[in-house]
CSV table of C-alpha atoms and ligand atoms in Angstrom, one decimal:
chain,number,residue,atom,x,y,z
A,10,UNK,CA,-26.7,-2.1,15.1
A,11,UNK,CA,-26.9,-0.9,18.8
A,12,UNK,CA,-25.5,2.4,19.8
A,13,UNK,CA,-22.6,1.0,21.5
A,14,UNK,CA,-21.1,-1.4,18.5
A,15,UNK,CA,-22.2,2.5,16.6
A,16,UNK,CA,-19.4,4.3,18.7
A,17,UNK,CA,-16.9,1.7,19.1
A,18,UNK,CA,-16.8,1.7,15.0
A,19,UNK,CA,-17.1,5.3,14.4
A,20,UNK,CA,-13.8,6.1,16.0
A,21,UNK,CA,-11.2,5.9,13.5
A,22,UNK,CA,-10.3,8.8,11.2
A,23,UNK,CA,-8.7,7.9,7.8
A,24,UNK,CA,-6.0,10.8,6.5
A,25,UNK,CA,-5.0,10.8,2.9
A,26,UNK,CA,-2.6,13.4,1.2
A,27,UNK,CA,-2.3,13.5,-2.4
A,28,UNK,CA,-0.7,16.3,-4.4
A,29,UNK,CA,-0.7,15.1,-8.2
A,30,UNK,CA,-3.5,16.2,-10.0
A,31,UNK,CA,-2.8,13.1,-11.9
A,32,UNK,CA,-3.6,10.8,-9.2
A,33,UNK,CA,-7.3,12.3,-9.2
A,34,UNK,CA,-9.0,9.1,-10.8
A,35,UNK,CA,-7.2,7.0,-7.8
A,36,UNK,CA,-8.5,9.5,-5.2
A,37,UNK,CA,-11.9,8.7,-6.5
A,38,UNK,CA,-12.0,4.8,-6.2
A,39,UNK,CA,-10.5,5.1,-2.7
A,40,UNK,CA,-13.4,7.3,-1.6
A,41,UNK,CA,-16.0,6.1,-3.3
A,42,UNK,CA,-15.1,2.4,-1.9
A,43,UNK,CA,-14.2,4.0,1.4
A,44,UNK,CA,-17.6,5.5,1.4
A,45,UNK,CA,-19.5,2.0,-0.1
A,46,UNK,CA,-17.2,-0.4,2.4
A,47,UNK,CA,-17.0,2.0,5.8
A,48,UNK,CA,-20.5,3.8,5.4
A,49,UNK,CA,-20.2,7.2,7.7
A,50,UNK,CA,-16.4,7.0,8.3
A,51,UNK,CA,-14.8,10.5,8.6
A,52,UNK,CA,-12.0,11.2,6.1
A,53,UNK,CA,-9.6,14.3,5.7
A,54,UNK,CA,-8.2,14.8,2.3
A,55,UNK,CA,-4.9,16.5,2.1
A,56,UNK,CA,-4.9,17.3,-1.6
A,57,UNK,CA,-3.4,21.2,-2.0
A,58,UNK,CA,-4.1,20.8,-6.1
A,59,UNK,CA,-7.3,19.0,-6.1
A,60,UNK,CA,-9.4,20.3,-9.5
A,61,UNK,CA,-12.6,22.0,-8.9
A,62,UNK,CA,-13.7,18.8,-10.4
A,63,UNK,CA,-12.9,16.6,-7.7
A,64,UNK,CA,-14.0,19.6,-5.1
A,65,UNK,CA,-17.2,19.5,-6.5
A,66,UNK,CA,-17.7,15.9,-6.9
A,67,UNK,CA,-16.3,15.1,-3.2
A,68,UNK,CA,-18.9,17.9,-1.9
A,69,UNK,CA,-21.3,14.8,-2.4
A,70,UNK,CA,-19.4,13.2,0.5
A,71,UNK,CA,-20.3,15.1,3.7
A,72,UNK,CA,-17.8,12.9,5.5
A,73,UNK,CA,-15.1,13.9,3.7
A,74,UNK,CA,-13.2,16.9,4.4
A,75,UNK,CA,-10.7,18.4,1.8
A,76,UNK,CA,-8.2,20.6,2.5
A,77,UNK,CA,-9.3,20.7,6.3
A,78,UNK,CA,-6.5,23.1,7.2
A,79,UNK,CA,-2.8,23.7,5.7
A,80,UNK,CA,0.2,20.8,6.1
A,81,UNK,CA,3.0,22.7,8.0
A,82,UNK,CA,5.7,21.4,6.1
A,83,UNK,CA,7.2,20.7,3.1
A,84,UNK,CA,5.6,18.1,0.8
A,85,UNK,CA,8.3,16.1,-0.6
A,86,UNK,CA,6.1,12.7,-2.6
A,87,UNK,CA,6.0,10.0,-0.2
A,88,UNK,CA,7.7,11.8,2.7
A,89,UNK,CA,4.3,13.6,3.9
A,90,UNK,CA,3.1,11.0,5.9
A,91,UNK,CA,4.0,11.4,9.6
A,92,UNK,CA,3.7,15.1,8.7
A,93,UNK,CA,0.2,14.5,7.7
A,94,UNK,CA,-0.3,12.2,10.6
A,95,UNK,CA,0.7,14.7,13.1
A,96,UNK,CA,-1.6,17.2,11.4
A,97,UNK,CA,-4.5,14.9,12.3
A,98,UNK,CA,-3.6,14.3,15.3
A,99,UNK,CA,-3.0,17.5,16.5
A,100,UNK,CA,-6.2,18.8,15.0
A,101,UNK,CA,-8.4,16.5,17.3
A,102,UNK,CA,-8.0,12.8,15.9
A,103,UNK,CA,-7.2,10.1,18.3
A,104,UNK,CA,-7.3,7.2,16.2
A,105,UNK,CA,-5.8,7.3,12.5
A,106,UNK,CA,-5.4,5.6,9.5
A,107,UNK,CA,-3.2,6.7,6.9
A,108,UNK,CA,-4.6,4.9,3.7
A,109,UNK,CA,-2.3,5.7,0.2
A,110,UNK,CA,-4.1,7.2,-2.4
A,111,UNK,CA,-3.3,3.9,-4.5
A,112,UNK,CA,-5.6,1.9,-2.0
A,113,UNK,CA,-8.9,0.4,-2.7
A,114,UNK,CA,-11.5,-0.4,0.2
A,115,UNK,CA,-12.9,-4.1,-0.3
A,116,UNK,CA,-14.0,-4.5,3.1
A,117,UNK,CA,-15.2,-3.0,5.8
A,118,UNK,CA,-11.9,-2.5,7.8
A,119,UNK,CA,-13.2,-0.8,11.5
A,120,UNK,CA,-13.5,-4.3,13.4
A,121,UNK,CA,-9.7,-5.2,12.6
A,122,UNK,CA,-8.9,-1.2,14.4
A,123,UNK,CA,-11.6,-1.4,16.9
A,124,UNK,CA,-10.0,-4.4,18.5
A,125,UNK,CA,-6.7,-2.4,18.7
A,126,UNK,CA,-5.2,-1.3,21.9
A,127,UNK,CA,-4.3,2.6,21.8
A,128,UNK,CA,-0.7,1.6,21.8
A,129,UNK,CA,-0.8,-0.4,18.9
A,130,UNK,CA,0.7,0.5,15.5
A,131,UNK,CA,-0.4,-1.0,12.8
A,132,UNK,CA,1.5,-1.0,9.3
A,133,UNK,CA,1.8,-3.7,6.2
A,134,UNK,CA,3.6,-6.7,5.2
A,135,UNK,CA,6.0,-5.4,2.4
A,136,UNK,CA,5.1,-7.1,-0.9
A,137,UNK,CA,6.9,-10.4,-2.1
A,138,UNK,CA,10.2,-8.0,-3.2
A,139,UNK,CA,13.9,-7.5,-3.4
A,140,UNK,CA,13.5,-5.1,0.0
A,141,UNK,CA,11.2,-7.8,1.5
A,142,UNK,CA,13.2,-8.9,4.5
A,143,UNK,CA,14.8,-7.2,7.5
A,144,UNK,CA,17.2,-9.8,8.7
A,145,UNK,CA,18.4,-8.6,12.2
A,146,UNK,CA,17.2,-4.9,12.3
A,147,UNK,CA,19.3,-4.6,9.0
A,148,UNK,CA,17.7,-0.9,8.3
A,149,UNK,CA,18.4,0.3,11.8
A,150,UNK,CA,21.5,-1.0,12.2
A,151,UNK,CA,22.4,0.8,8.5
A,152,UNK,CA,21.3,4.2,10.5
A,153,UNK,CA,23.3,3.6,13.3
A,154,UNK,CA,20.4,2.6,15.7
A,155,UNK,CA,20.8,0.1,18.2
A,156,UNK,CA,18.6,-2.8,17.6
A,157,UNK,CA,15.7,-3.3,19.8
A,158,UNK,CA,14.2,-6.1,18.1
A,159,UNK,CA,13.9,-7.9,14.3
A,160,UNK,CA,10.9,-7.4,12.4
A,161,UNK,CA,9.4,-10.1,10.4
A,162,UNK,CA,9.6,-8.3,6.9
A,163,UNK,CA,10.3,-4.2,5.8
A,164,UNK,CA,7.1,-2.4,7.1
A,165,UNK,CA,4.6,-1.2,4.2
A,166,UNK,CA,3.1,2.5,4.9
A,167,UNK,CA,0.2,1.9,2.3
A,168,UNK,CA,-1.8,1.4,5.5
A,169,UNK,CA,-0.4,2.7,8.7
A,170,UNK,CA,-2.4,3.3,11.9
A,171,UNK,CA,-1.8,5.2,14.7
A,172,UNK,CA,-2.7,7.1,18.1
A,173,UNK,CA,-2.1,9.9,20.0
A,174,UNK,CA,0.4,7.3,21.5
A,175,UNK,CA,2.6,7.2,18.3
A,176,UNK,CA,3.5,11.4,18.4
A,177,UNK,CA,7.2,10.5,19.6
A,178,UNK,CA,7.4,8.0,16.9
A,179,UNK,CA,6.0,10.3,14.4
A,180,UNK,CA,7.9,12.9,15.1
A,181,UNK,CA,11.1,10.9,14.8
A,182,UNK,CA,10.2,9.9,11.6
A,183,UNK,CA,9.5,13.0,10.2
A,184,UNK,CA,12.7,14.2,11.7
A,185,UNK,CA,14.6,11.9,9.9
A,186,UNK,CA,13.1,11.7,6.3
A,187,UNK,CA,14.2,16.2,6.6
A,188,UNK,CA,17.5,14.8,7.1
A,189,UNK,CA,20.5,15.6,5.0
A,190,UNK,CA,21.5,11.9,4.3
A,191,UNK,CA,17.7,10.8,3.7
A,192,UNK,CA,17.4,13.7,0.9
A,193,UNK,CA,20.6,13.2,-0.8
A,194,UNK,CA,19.7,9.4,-1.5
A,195,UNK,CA,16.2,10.7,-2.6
A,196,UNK,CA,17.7,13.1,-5.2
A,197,UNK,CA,19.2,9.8,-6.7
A,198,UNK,CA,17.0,7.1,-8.8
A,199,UNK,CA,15.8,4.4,-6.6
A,200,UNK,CA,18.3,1.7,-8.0
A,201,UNK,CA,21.4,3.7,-6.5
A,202,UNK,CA,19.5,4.3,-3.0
A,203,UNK,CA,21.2,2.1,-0.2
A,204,UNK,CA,18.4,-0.1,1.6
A,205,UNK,CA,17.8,2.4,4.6
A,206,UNK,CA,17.1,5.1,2.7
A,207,UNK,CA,14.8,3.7,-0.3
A,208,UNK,CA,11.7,5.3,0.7
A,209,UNK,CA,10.0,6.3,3.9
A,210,UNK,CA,9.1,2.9,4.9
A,211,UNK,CA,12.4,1.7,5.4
A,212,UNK,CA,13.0,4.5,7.8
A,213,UNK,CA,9.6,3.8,9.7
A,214,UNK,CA,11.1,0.1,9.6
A,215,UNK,CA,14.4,1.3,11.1
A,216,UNK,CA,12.5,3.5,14.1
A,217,UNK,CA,10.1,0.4,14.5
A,218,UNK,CA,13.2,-2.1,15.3
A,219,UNK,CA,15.7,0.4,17.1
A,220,UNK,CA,16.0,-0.1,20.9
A,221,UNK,CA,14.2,3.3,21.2
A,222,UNK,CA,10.8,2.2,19.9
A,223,UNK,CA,10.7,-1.5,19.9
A,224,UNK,CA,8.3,-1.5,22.8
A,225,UNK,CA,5.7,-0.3,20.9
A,226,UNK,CA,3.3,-3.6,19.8
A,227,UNK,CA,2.7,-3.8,15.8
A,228,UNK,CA,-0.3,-5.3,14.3
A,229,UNK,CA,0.7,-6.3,11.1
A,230,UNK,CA,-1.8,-6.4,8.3
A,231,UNK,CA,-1.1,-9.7,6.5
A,232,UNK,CA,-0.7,-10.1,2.5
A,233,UNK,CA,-3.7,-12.0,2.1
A,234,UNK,CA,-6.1,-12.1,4.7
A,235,UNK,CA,-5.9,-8.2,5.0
A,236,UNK,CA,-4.5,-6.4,1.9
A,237,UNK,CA,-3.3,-7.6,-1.3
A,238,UNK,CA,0.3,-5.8,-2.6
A,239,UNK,CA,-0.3,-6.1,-6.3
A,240,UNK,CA,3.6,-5.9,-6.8
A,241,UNK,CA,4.9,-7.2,-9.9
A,242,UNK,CA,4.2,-10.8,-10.5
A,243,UNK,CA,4.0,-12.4,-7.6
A,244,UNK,CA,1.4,-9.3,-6.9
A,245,UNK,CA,-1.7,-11.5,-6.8
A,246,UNK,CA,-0.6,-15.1,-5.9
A,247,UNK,CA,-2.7,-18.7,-6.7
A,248,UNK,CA,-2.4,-19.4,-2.4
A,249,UNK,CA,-3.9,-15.5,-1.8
A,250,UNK,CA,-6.3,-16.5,-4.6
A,251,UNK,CA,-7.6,-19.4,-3.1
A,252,UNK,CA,-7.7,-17.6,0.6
A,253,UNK,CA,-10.4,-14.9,-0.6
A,254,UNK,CA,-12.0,-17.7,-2.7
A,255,UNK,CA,-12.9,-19.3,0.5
A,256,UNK,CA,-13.5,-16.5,2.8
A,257,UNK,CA,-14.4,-13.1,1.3
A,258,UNK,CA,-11.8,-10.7,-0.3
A,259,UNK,CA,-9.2,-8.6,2.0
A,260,UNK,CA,-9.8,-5.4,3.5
A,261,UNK,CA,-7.2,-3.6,1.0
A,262,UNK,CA,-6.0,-3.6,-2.5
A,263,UNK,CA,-3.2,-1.7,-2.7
A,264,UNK,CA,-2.0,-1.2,-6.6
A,265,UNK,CA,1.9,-0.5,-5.6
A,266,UNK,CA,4.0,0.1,-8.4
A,267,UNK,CA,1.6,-0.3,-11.3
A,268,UNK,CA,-1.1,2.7,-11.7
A,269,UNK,CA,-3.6,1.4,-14.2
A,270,UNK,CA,-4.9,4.8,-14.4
A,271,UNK,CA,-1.8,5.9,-16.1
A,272,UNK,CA,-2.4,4.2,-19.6
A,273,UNK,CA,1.1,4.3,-20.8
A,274,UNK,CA,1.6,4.2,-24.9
A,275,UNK,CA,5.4,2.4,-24.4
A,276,UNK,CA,5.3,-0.4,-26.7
A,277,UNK,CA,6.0,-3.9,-24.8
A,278,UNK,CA,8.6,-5.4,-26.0
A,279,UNK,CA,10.4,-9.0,-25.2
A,280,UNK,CA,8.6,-11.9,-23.7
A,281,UNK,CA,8.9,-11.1,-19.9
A,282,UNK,CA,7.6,-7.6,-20.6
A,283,UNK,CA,4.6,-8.9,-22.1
A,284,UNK,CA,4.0,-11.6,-19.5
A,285,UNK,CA,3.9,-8.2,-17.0
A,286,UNK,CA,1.8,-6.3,-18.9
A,287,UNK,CA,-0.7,-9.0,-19.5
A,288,UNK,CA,-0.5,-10.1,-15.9
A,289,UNK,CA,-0.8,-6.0,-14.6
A,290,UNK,CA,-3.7,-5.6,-16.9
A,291,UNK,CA,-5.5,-8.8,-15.2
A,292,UNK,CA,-5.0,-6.6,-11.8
A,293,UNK,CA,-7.9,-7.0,-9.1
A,294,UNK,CA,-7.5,-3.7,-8.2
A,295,UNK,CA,-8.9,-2.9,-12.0
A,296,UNK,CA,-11.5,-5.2,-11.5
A,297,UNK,CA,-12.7,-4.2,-8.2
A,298,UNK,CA,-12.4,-0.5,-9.4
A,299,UNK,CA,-15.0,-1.7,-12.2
A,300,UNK,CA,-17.8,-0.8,-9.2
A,301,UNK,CA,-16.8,2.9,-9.2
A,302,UNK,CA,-17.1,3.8,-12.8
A,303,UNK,CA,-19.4,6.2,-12.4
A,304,UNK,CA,-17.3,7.9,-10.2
A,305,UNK,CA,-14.8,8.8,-12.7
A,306,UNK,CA,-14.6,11.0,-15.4
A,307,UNK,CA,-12.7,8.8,-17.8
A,308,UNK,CA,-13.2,5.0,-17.3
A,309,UNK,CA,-11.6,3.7,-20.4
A,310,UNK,CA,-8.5,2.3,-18.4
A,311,UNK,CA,-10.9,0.3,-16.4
A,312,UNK,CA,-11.2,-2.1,-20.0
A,313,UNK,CA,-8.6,-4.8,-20.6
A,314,UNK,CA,-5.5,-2.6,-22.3
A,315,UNK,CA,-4.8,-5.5,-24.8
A,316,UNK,CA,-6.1,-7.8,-27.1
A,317,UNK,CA,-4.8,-10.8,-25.1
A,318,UNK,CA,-6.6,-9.3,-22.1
A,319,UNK,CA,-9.8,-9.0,-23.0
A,320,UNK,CA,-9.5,-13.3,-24.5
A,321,UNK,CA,-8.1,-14.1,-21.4
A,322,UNK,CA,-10.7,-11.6,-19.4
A,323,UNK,CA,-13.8,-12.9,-21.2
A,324,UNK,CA,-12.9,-16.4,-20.4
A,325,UNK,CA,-13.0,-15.9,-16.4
A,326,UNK,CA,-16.0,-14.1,-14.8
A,327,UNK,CA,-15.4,-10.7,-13.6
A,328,UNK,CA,-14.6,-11.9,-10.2
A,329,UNK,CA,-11.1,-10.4,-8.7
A,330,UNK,CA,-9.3,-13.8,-7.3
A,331,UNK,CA,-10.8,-15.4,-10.6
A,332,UNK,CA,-9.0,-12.7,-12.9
A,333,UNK,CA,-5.8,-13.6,-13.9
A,334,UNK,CA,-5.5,-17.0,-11.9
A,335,UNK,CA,-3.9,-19.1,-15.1
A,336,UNK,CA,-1.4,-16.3,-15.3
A,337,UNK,CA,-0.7,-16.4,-11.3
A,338,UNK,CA,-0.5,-20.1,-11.9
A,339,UNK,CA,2.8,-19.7,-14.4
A,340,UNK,CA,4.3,-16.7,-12.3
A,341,UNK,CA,4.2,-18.8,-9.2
A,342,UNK,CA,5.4,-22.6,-10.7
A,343,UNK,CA,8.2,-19.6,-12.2
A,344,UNK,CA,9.3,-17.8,-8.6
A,345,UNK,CA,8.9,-20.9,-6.5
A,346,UNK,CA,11.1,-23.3,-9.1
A,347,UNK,CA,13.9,-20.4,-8.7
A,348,UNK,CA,13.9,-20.5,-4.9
A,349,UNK,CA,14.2,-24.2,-4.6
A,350,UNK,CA,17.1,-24.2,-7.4
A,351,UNK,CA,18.9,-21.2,-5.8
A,352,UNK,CA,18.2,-23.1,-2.7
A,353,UNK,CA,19.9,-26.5,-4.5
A,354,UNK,CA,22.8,-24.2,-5.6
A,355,UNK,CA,23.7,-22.6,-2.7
A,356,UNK,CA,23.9,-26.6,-0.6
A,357,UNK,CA,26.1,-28.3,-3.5
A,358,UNK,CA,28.1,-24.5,-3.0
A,359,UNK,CA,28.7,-24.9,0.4
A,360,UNK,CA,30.0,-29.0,0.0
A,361,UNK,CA,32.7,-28.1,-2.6
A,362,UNK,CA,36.1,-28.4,-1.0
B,591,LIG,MN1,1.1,3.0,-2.4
């Protein structure tokens, strides 16, 4: 590789913050495949409770900074991203990429940035989900913003990048997920949280449409040919499947929702339940995270969690779009059938008298 393709790639900085001890094993994959995937990419690692296990093992990384300096903020879960952005920014980054600790690295993902213009933000495609759609600046129009333009679908901050040309945004952001409205509905479960103030996302999806910021271009990074939002069950779908069949897995794998590194002891009850389990324990981020083993101190949830697993596992070759496909088969004939009859329903609906 010549010098010049050298420095065009080596200009991104990643920023992850992570304050659950618990989410350790997580923080591991997405290093150690950050580290196999991007090979010399610089990383700073907001973890404020990292174990002196993970200090010592992430020593082994001399790209990796933890704890490079303190967050000036409060840390509330999710919330700490544009705090941690602005952090990076401010401490000499020009190009970031805010990667969720859930994330694993299946590609090398610098040519997809290195063709960005500094004013381009990038974000996600939200996973096939209830909160999937925008229609008409919904989210912005809930906080009172006036609408600048409609985004395609919510905007996902497992991957969000940014530049020094994104500070105002930032800021805003931030500015709005301290706000008394935004904390109130976070002190309530998620299931009584009106559709603006769900999460951080639909705030950063509320900015991104409003009149005030809609001039600023988005590169979306596709389900699919970019990142795979293993969401439920329509996490890993047969079309995505076939995609990375043909041409090469995606860049991310982002385990949202599901945390296989959690093994959880509930007993599954009821048909559907098992169908979920089966299908999250089929998950290609398990699969993929198979290649980091030694990285982890425990690797006993990288195995099939069930008995019906490991016959459906040892029938398909440990191959991540292979994994699970007769079970992605059933979940999409399922989700696509109820579309076209809601679809039906709603037409015969409309020509009743
Ligand atoms: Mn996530």
């Amino acid at each position: 590789m010549g010098n010049d393709s050298a420095s065009m790639l080596s200009g991104i900085t990643v920023c992850i913050a992570e304050d659950r001890a618990s989410c350790e094993p997580a923080l591991r994959i997405l290093v150690a495949s950050l580290t196999r995937r991007s090979p010399g990419i610089r990383a700073l690692l907001f973890c404020p409770n990292a174990t002196p296990s993970f200090a010592k093992w992430i020593s082994d990384f001399p790209h990796c900074s933890l704890n490079p300096c303190a967050l000036d903020g409060v840390w509330t879960k999710y919330d700490i991203k544009p705090l941690a952005l602005l952090t990076a920014l401010r401490t000499g980054a020009d190009d970031v990429l805010w990667i969720d600790s859930d994330v694993l690295i299946a590609r090398d993902f610098r040519p997809v940035f290195a063709e960005l213009s500094v004013e381009t933000l990038a974000v996600t495609e939200e996973a096939l989900s209830g909160g999937r759609a925008d229609p008409d600046g919904m989210r912005a129009r809930m906080w009172g913003m006036p609408v600048g333009r409609s985004l395609p679908f919510t905007a996902n901050t497992g991957v969000i990048r940014v530049t020094t040309a994104h500070i105002e945004l930032l800021e805003a952001w931030h500015d709005l997920l301290q706000s008394p409205e935004y904390r109130a509905a976070q002190a309530a479960p998620w299931y009584e949280r009106e559709s603006h103030l769900a999460g951080d996302q639909e705030v950063l999806t509320a900015l991104l449409s409003s009149s005030r910021f809609s001039d600023i271009p988005i590169r979306f990074l596709r389900r699919g040919p970019d990142i795979v939002q293993f969401f439920g069950t329509s996490g890993y779908t047969v079309a995505e499947r076939i995609g990375h069949l043909r041409t090469g897995l995606p860049y991310f794998i982002h385990s949202q929702g599901f945390r296989p590194w959690w093994p959880s002891d509930e007993p599954v009850v009821g048909w559907s339940a098992r169908f979920r389990a089966l299908y999250n324990d089929m998950s290609p981020y398990t699969t993929l995270a198979r290649g980091y083993a030694s990285s982890l101190d425990c690797d006993r949830w990288l195995s099939s969690q069930s008995k019906h697993g490991r016959a459906l596992a040892a029938l398909t070759p440990d191959n991540a779009p292979l994994t699970g496909l007769p079970l992605a088969l059933i979940s999409d004939t399922v989700r696509i059938a109820k579309t076209v009859s809601g679809r039906w329903k709603n037409r015969l609906g409309a020509r009743q008298p």
